[in-house]
Short mmCIF file of C-alpha atoms in Angstrom, two decimals:
data_model
loop_
_atom_site.label_atom_id
_atom_site.label_comp_id
_atom_site.label_asym_id
_atom_site.label_seq_id
_atom_site.Cartn_x
_atom_site.Cartn_y
_atom_site.Cartn_z
CA MET A 1 0.00 0.00 0.00
CA SER A 2 1.15 3.52 -0.78
CA PHE A 3 -0.13 6.99 0.07
CA ALA A 4 -0.83 9.94 -2.20
CA TRP A 5 -0.48 12.30 0.77
CA ALA A 6 2.37 10.72 2.69
CA PHE A 7 2.73 13.86 4.82
CA ALA A 8 -0.54 12.90 6.56
CA VAL A 9 0.73 9.51 7.74
CA PRO A 10 2.04 10.91 11.08
CA LEU A 11 -1.59 11.50 12.07
CA LEU A 12 -1.55 7.80 13.00
CA PHE A 13 0.29 8.83 16.16
CA VAL A 14 -2.81 10.68 17.40
CA PRO A 15 -4.90 7.56 18.16
CA LEU A 16 -1.78 5.82 19.46
CA ALA A 17 -1.21 8.73 21.83
CA LEU A 18 -4.84 8.52 22.97
CA LEU A 19 -4.39 4.81 23.63
CA GLY A 20 -1.26 5.56 25.66
CA VAL A 21 -3.11 8.18 27.72
CA TYR A 22 -5.96 5.71 28.35
CA LEU A 23 -3.61 2.97 29.55
CA TRP A 24 -1.71 5.44 31.74
CA THR A 25 -5.00 6.58 33.30
CA LEU A 26 -6.01 3.01 34.10
CA ARG A 27 -2.72 2.35 35.79
CA ARG A 28 -2.90 5.58 37.75
CA ARG A 29 -6.39 4.68 38.98
CA ARG A 30 -5.17 1.37 40.30
CA LYS A 31 -2.49 3.15 42.38
CA GLN A 32 -5.05 5.59 43.82
CA ALA A 33 -7.57 2.89 44.67
CA VAL A 34 -9.19 3.15 48.13
CA THR A 35 -9.19 0.08 50.40
CA TYR A 36 -12.62 -1.02 51.58
CA SER A 37 -13.20 -3.49 54.35
CA SER A 38 -16.48 -4.65 52.91
CA VAL A 39 -16.38 -5.92 49.30
CA ALA A 40 -20.13 -6.59 49.39
CA LEU A 41 -20.79 -2.95 50.14
CA LEU A 42 -18.64 -1.87 47.20
CA ARG A 43 -20.46 -4.17 44.79
CA SER A 44 -23.81 -2.83 45.87
CA VAL A 45 -22.78 0.74 45.09
CA ILE A 46 -20.94 0.29 41.73
CA PRO A 47 -22.80 -1.39 38.87
CA SER A 48 -21.08 -4.54 37.72
CA ARG A 49 -19.59 -4.49 34.20
CA SER A 50 -17.47 -7.07 32.40
CA ARG A 51 -13.92 -6.07 31.62
CA TRP A 52 -14.26 -6.28 27.82
CA ARG A 53 -17.36 -4.08 27.81
CA ARG A 54 -15.47 -1.50 29.83
CA HIS A 55 -12.63 -1.28 27.30
CA LEU A 56 -14.51 -1.95 24.05
CA PRO A 57 -15.68 1.67 23.36
CA VAL A 58 -12.15 2.98 23.80
CA GLY A 59 -10.73 0.22 21.60
CA LEU A 60 -13.28 0.92 18.83
CA LEU A 61 -12.59 4.64 19.02
CA VAL A 62 -8.81 4.18 18.81
CA VAL A 63 -9.07 1.80 15.85
CA GLY A 64 -11.61 4.06 14.13
CA LEU A 65 -9.40 7.11 14.52
CA ALA A 66 -6.43 5.12 13.19
CA VAL A 67 -8.42 4.09 10.09
CA LEU A 68 -9.53 7.71 9.56
CA ALA A 69 -5.91 8.82 9.86
CA ILE A 70 -4.98 6.36 7.13
CA ALA A 71 -7.87 7.68 5.01
CA SER A 72 -6.56 11.23 5.37
CA ALA A 73 -3.31 10.13 3.72
CA ARG A 74 -5.26 8.90 0.62
CA PRO A 75 -4.20 5.24 0.58
CA GLN A 76 -3.63 3.46 -2.74
CA VAL A 77 -3.43 -0.23 -3.55
CA THR A 78 -1.49 -1.56 -6.52
CA SER A 79 -2.85 -4.24 -8.85
CA THR A 80 -1.54 -5.77 -12.06
CA VAL A 81 -3.71 -5.65 -15.16
CA ALA A 82 -3.15 -6.93 -18.68
CA ILE A 83 -3.11 -4.03 -21.13
CA GLY A 84 -2.99 -4.34 -24.89
CA ARG A 85 -0.46 -1.77 -26.00
CA THR A 86 -0.77 -2.61 -29.68
CA SER A 87 -2.60 -0.60 -32.28
CA ILE A 88 -3.80 -2.88 -35.05
CA VAL A 89 -4.95 -1.61 -38.41
CA MET A 90 -6.83 -4.12 -40.53
CA ALA A 91 -6.68 -3.57 -44.29
CA LEU A 92 -9.48 -5.57 -45.89
CA ASP A 93 -9.86 -6.24 -49.60
CA VAL A 94 -13.32 -5.36 -50.92
CA SER A 95 -12.63 -5.83 -54.63
CA ARG A 96 -15.32 -7.48 -56.80
CA SER A 97 -13.43 -10.77 -56.68
CA MET A 98 -14.50 -11.05 -53.04
CA CYS A 99 -17.85 -12.14 -54.48
CA ALA A 100 -16.25 -15.45 -55.54
CA THR A 101 -18.18 -18.47 -54.25
CA ASP A 102 -15.25 -20.86 -53.96
CA VAL A 103 -15.71 -20.14 -50.24
CA ASP A 104 -19.28 -20.58 -49.04
CA PRO A 105 -21.32 -18.40 -49.30
CA ASN A 106 -18.74 -16.01 -50.76
CA ARG A 107 -15.35 -14.62 -49.81
CA LEU A 108 -16.64 -11.27 -48.58
CA THR A 109 -19.14 -12.79 -46.15
CA VAL A 110 -16.49 -15.08 -44.67
CA GLU A 111 -14.04 -12.18 -44.45
CA GLN A 112 -16.60 -10.14 -42.54
CA LYS A 113 -17.31 -12.92 -40.03
CA ALA A 114 -13.62 -13.60 -39.36
CA ALA A 115 -12.83 -9.87 -39.00
CA ARG A 116 -15.65 -9.39 -36.49
CA GLU A 117 -14.38 -12.27 -34.37
CA PHE A 118 -10.84 -10.88 -34.55
CA VAL A 119 -12.06 -7.50 -33.31
CA ASP A 120 -14.07 -9.06 -30.47
CA ASN A 121 -11.14 -11.20 -29.29
CA GLN A 122 -8.66 -8.34 -28.86
CA PRO A 123 -7.82 -6.99 -25.39
CA SER A 124 -9.96 -4.02 -24.45
CA GLY A 125 -6.95 -1.70 -24.36
CA THR A 126 -5.92 -2.44 -27.94
CA ARG A 127 -6.69 0.26 -30.46
CA MET A 128 -8.02 -1.02 -33.77
CA GLY A 129 -8.54 0.72 -37.10
CA LEU A 130 -9.94 -0.32 -40.46
CA ILE A 131 -8.76 0.37 -44.01
CA ILE A 132 -10.84 -0.89 -46.91
CA PHE A 133 -9.46 -1.10 -50.40
CA SER A 134 -10.47 -1.99 -53.92
CA GLY A 135 -9.24 0.37 -56.67
CA THR A 136 -8.32 2.88 -53.96
CA ALA A 137 -7.69 2.63 -50.23
CA GLN A 138 -9.64 4.62 -47.68
CA LEU A 139 -9.78 4.94 -43.93
CA ALA A 140 -13.06 3.47 -42.71
CA VAL A 141 -12.39 3.67 -38.96
CA ALA A 142 -9.50 5.48 -37.29
CA PRO A 143 -7.69 3.48 -34.57
CA THR A 144 -9.92 3.38 -31.52
CA ARG A 145 -10.73 1.26 -28.47
CA ASP A 146 -14.45 1.54 -29.26
CA ARG A 147 -15.48 -1.70 -30.98
CA GLY A 148 -18.88 -0.38 -32.08
CA PRO A 149 -17.75 1.62 -35.16
CA LEU A 150 -15.51 -1.27 -36.25
CA ARG A 151 -18.32 -3.82 -36.13
CA GLU A 152 -20.65 -1.49 -37.98
CA ALA A 153 -18.09 -0.78 -40.72
CA ILE A 154 -17.28 -4.47 -41.16
CA ASP A 155 -20.97 -5.36 -41.40
CA ASN A 156 -21.49 -2.79 -44.16
CA LEU A 157 -18.58 -3.57 -46.50
CA THR A 158 -19.32 -3.08 -50.20
CA THR A 159 -17.24 -4.14 -53.19
CA GLY A 160 -15.61 -2.08 -55.93
CA ASN A 161 -13.32 -2.40 -58.94
CA GLY A 162 -9.59 -2.92 -58.66
CA THR A 163 -7.11 -4.02 -55.98
CA ALA A 164 -4.75 -1.42 -54.51
CA ILE A 165 -2.66 -3.41 -52.04
CA GLY A 166 0.28 -1.00 -51.95
CA ALA A 167 -1.99 2.00 -51.38
CA ALA A 168 -3.69 0.11 -48.54
CA MET A 169 -0.31 -0.41 -46.88
CA LEU A 170 0.51 3.30 -47.02
CA LYS A 171 -2.94 4.31 -45.80
CA SER A 172 -2.52 1.89 -42.87
CA LEU A 173 0.76 3.56 -41.91
CA ASP A 174 -0.94 6.95 -41.96
CA ALA A 175 -3.65 5.58 -39.66
CA LEU A 176 -1.03 4.31 -37.19
CA SER A 177 0.74 7.67 -37.23
CA THR A 178 -2.31 9.25 -35.58
CA VAL A 179 -1.84 7.16 -32.41
CA ASN A 180 1.93 6.60 -32.35
CA ALA A 181 4.31 9.55 -32.63
CA ASP A 182 7.11 7.14 -33.62
CA VAL A 183 5.28 6.31 -36.86
CA LYS A 184 5.62 9.20 -39.29
CA PRO A 185 2.75 9.81 -41.70
CA VAL A 186 3.42 8.88 -45.31
CA GLY A 187 1.19 11.42 -47.00
CA ASP A 188 0.75 11.52 -50.75
CA VAL A 189 3.11 9.33 -52.75
CA PRO A 190 3.08 9.93 -56.52
CA THR A 191 2.57 6.61 -58.27
CA PRO A 192 1.82 5.58 -61.84
CA SER A 193 -1.69 4.40 -62.56
CA ILE A 194 -1.16 0.81 -63.59
CA GLY A 195 -4.82 -0.19 -63.48
CA SER A 196 -6.74 0.02 -66.73
CA GLY A 197 -9.12 -2.12 -68.64
CA ASN A 198 -11.18 -4.99 -67.29
CA ASP A 199 -10.13 -6.14 -63.81
CA PHE A 200 -11.49 -9.64 -64.32
CA LEU A 201 -10.27 -10.44 -67.82
CA ASN A 202 -6.93 -8.71 -67.26
CA PRO A 203 -6.43 -8.33 -63.50
CA PHE A 204 -3.05 -6.60 -63.83
CA GLY A 205 -4.24 -3.69 -65.95
CA GLY A 206 -2.35 -3.24 -69.20
CA ASP A 207 0.41 -5.72 -68.36
CA SER A 208 0.25 -9.48 -68.49
CA SER A 209 1.80 -9.75 -65.02
CA PRO A 210 2.17 -7.45 -62.02
CA ASP A 211 5.31 -5.42 -61.51
CA THR A 212 6.77 -6.65 -58.23
CA THR A 213 10.15 -4.93 -58.54
CA PRO A 214 10.60 -2.21 -55.92
CA THR A 215 11.90 1.11 -57.19
CA THR A 216 14.26 1.34 -54.23
CA ALA A 217 15.83 -1.33 -52.09
CA PRO A 218 14.11 -1.55 -48.69
CA PRO A 219 16.25 -0.36 -45.78
CA PRO A 220 17.24 -2.91 -43.13
CA PRO A 221 14.96 -3.33 -40.08
CA GLY A 222 15.27 -0.63 -37.46
CA GLN A 223 18.06 -0.96 -34.93
CA HIS A 224 15.64 -0.44 -32.08
CA GLY A 225 13.28 -3.26 -33.02
CA PHE A 226 9.70 -2.89 -34.18
CA VAL A 227 6.99 -0.64 -32.87
CA PRO A 228 4.20 -2.58 -31.14
CA ASP A 229 1.68 -1.47 -33.77
CA ILE A 230 0.99 -3.77 -36.71
CA VAL A 231 -0.90 -3.92 -39.99
CA VAL A 232 -3.00 -6.96 -40.90
CA LEU A 233 -3.70 -7.01 -44.63
CA LEU A 234 -6.13 -9.48 -46.20
CA THR A 235 -6.56 -9.81 -49.95
CA ASP A 236 -7.73 -12.39 -52.46
CA GLY A 237 -6.05 -10.89 -55.50
CA ALA A 238 -3.01 -9.15 -56.94
CA ASN A 239 -2.21 -5.47 -57.00
CA ASN A 240 -3.53 -3.68 -60.10
CA ARG A 241 -3.87 -0.11 -58.93
CA GLY A 242 -1.44 2.52 -57.66
CA ILE A 243 1.87 1.80 -55.96
CA ALA A 244 3.14 -1.78 -56.06
CA PRO A 245 3.21 -3.58 -52.69
CA LEU A 246 6.97 -4.02 -52.74
CA ASP A 247 7.40 -0.33 -53.49
CA ALA A 248 5.39 0.39 -50.35
CA VAL A 249 7.55 -1.90 -48.21
CA PRO A 250 10.37 0.63 -47.57
CA TYR A 251 7.87 3.01 -45.98
CA ALA A 252 6.80 0.31 -43.51
CA VAL A 253 10.38 -0.79 -42.80
CA GLU A 254 11.53 2.78 -42.19
CA ARG A 255 8.76 3.16 -39.62
CA ARG A 256 9.49 -0.29 -38.10
CA VAL A 257 5.90 -1.43 -38.72
CA ARG A 258 5.25 -5.09 -39.38
CA VAL A 259 2.74 -5.94 -42.12
CA TYR A 260 1.10 -9.34 -41.65
CA THR A 261 -0.44 -10.55 -44.89
CA ILE A 262 -3.24 -13.03 -45.52
CA GLY A 263 -3.92 -14.48 -48.95
CA PHE A 264 -7.51 -15.66 -49.05
CA GLY A 265 -9.40 -17.91 -51.46
CA THR A 266 -8.79 -21.09 -53.39
CA THR A 267 -7.36 -21.67 -56.85
CA GLN A 268 -10.66 -23.13 -58.00
CA ILE A 269 -12.65 -21.39 -60.69
CA ALA A 270 -15.97 -20.31 -59.22
CA PRO A 271 -18.87 -18.00 -60.07
CA LEU A 272 -19.06 -14.56 -58.49
CA GLU A 273 -22.20 -13.98 -56.47
CA CYS A 274 -22.91 -10.94 -54.32
CA THR A 275 -26.00 -9.47 -52.75
CA SER A 276 -27.20 -6.06 -53.85
CA ALA A 277 -25.92 -4.68 -50.53
CA GLN A 278 -22.46 -6.16 -51.12
CA LEU A 279 -22.41 -4.49 -54.54
CA GLY A 280 -23.37 -1.19 -52.95
CA GLY A 281 -26.57 -1.16 -54.96
CA ASP A 282 -24.63 -1.24 -58.23
CA GLU A 283 -26.79 -3.80 -60.01
CA GLY A 284 -25.25 -2.87 -63.35
CA ALA A 285 -21.71 -3.55 -62.23
CA PHE A 286 -19.19 -4.42 -64.97
CA GLY A 287 -21.41 -3.26 -67.77
CA GLY A 288 -24.37 -5.33 -66.68
CA ARG A 289 -22.47 -8.61 -66.66
CA PHE A 290 -23.80 -9.28 -63.20
CA ALA A 291 -27.14 -10.94 -63.83
CA THR A 292 -29.85 -11.65 -61.33
CA GLY A 293 -29.48 -15.14 -59.96
CA GLY A 294 -30.44 -17.43 -57.12
CA GLY A 295 -26.90 -17.72 -55.83
CA ASN A 296 -25.64 -18.86 -52.48
CA VAL A 297 -26.05 -15.46 -50.90
CA GLY A 298 -29.80 -15.26 -50.82
CA GLY A 299 -30.62 -14.25 -54.39
CA GLY A 300 -28.08 -11.66 -55.38
CA PHE A 301 -26.20 -11.06 -58.60
CA THR A 302 -24.12 -13.67 -60.44
CA PHE A 303 -21.26 -12.98 -62.81
CA ASN A 304 -21.82 -15.22 -65.80
CA GLY A 305 -18.12 -15.79 -66.27
CA ARG A 306 -15.39 -17.07 -63.99
CA SER A 307 -13.00 -15.54 -61.49
CA PRO A 308 -9.40 -15.37 -62.72
CA LEU A 309 -8.25 -13.44 -59.63
CA ARG A 310 -6.20 -15.34 -57.07
CA ALA A 311 -4.12 -14.07 -54.20
CA ASP A 312 -0.56 -13.15 -55.19
CA LEU A 313 0.97 -15.28 -52.43
CA PRO A 314 4.65 -14.79 -53.43
CA THR A 315 4.33 -11.01 -53.22
CA LEU A 316 2.37 -11.19 -49.96
CA LYS A 317 5.08 -13.39 -48.46
CA ASP A 318 7.77 -10.99 -49.65
CA VAL A 319 5.95 -8.05 -48.04
CA ALA A 320 5.63 -9.87 -44.73
CA ASP A 321 9.21 -11.13 -44.72
CA ARG A 322 10.71 -7.75 -45.53
CA THR A 323 8.74 -5.98 -42.79
CA GLY A 324 9.56 -8.61 -40.15
CA ALA A 325 6.08 -10.11 -40.08
CA LYS A 326 4.58 -13.38 -41.28
CA ALA A 327 2.51 -14.35 -44.31
CA TYR A 328 -0.54 -16.59 -44.09
CA SER A 329 -2.94 -18.18 -46.52
CA ALA A 330 -6.45 -19.49 -46.01
CA GLU A 331 -8.78 -21.33 -48.35
CA ASP A 332 -11.93 -21.57 -46.23
CA ALA A 333 -13.70 -20.04 -43.25
CA GLY A 334 -12.09 -22.36 -40.69
CA GLN A 335 -8.57 -21.67 -41.91
CA LEU A 336 -9.19 -17.93 -41.98
CA GLN A 337 -10.45 -17.95 -38.38
CA LYS A 338 -7.35 -19.87 -37.29
CA VAL A 339 -5.11 -17.36 -39.06
CA PHE A 340 -6.76 -14.41 -37.28
CA ALA A 341 -6.57 -16.26 -33.97
CA GLY A 342 -2.84 -16.83 -34.46
CA LEU A 343 -1.97 -13.19 -35.10
CA PRO A 344 0.15 -11.59 -32.35
CA LYS A 345 -1.43 -9.86 -29.38
CA ASP A 346 1.17 -7.59 -27.83
CA VAL A 347 -0.11 -7.57 -24.27
CA THR A 348 1.88 -6.33 -21.29
CA VAL A 349 1.22 -6.52 -17.59
CA GLN A 350 1.10 -3.08 -16.05
CA LYS A 351 0.79 -2.02 -12.43
CA LYS A 352 -2.03 0.40 -11.73
CA LYS A 353 -2.77 2.27 -8.51
CA HIS A 354 -6.33 2.53 -7.22
CA GLU A 355 -7.22 4.96 -4.47
CA VAL A 356 -9.23 3.42 -1.61
CA THR A 357 -9.69 6.51 0.54
CA ALA A 358 -13.47 6.24 0.53
CA SER A 359 -13.40 2.68 1.87
CA PHE A 360 -11.10 3.61 4.76
CA ALA A 361 -13.16 6.71 5.55
CA VAL A 362 -16.40 4.72 5.72
CA VAL A 363 -14.88 2.01 7.90
CA GLY A 364 -13.27 4.56 10.23
CA ALA A 365 -16.50 6.53 10.63
CA LEU A 366 -18.49 3.35 11.35
CA LEU A 367 -15.99 2.30 14.02
CA ALA A 368 -16.16 5.72 15.65
CA LEU A 369 -19.96 5.64 15.67
CA ALA A 370 -19.85 2.11 17.09
CA ALA A 371 -17.56 3.34 19.87
CA ILE A 372 -19.99 6.12 20.77
CA ALA A 373 -22.96 3.73 20.69
CA ALA A 374 -21.17 1.17 22.85
CA SER A 375 -20.15 3.85 25.34
CA ILE A 376 -23.73 5.03 25.70
CA ARG A 377 -25.18 1.51 25.83
CA TRP A 378 -22.84 0.17 28.49
CA SER A 379 -22.25 3.31 30.53
CA PRO A 380 -22.31 2.50 34.27
CA TYR A 381 -24.02 5.81 34.95
CA PRO A 382 -27.63 6.72 34.18
#
């Protein structure tokens, strides 16, 4: 136990001094006692009282005053609590390929369920933010300890054209910079627009394959280790918009931020089915090539073709390795839940002080009142 007002601790000597005076008075009375020849006569004059009843009021008063003296010093107790000191930014892919039904009922629905569980399982002290990306990346929820906005945003994800993985990485770093002064904001990074044409028939824009060559070599990991904040990026495709993922890596390495990557989906060819809500009401998406269909998602819209988009696992692994993180892959709901469950939780045990002045004050006052009541109740005089 510690005291916020340690200068008040000497007040404990007041009840101790009162106790000393009481004991000295008792002893002095014994020395001044008068000798009577008739004990029977003495008993008839002085009401009989047990020894403990005689001393109980004084004892209660002394203890009560001692407790009140402790209360005046504002006592504090120390307890250890687990505190999540990580800020986690989730970057979730919401490109049209997330409508693929190789995962039942579709990739987007499974992604939403796993992300909600991940949010709910984090320590209460962990800040969490959300970036959503398709052709562009945008901040959906700034890092916060309030889980409500995160759940609401995850429940209302809608799909769009394109996959901007590199832009999502940079936007995630900017989000972390708002809660950690050690993470500098990235700001606007001029990048060529590599996305053009049909995202499904030619997922890499005008090229036949994505450009995974970084423009600059990534710097080595920071000498002082990594910051506790991390990025968790989930995608089912390959980058076809904005900055390439490996070009975004040096920004993360410079800021000592680990980027954990998750490649989601199978290599099976499957129809694309999304509800109207998941399409954001865009029933004429892709030039009307989404046709009304029964589907596995409760009667949504079905792409009459096939999904050529698959997660670019080699690039995702390279991103994770270079930033000091780990790359994962998942092909179904169960695997995705296990991946989220295995992500790091940077939790530390911290000592916190709690003031208990009120408790001591109440106990001390009750003891003092009990002393007064006992003194009145068992007084030998009318």
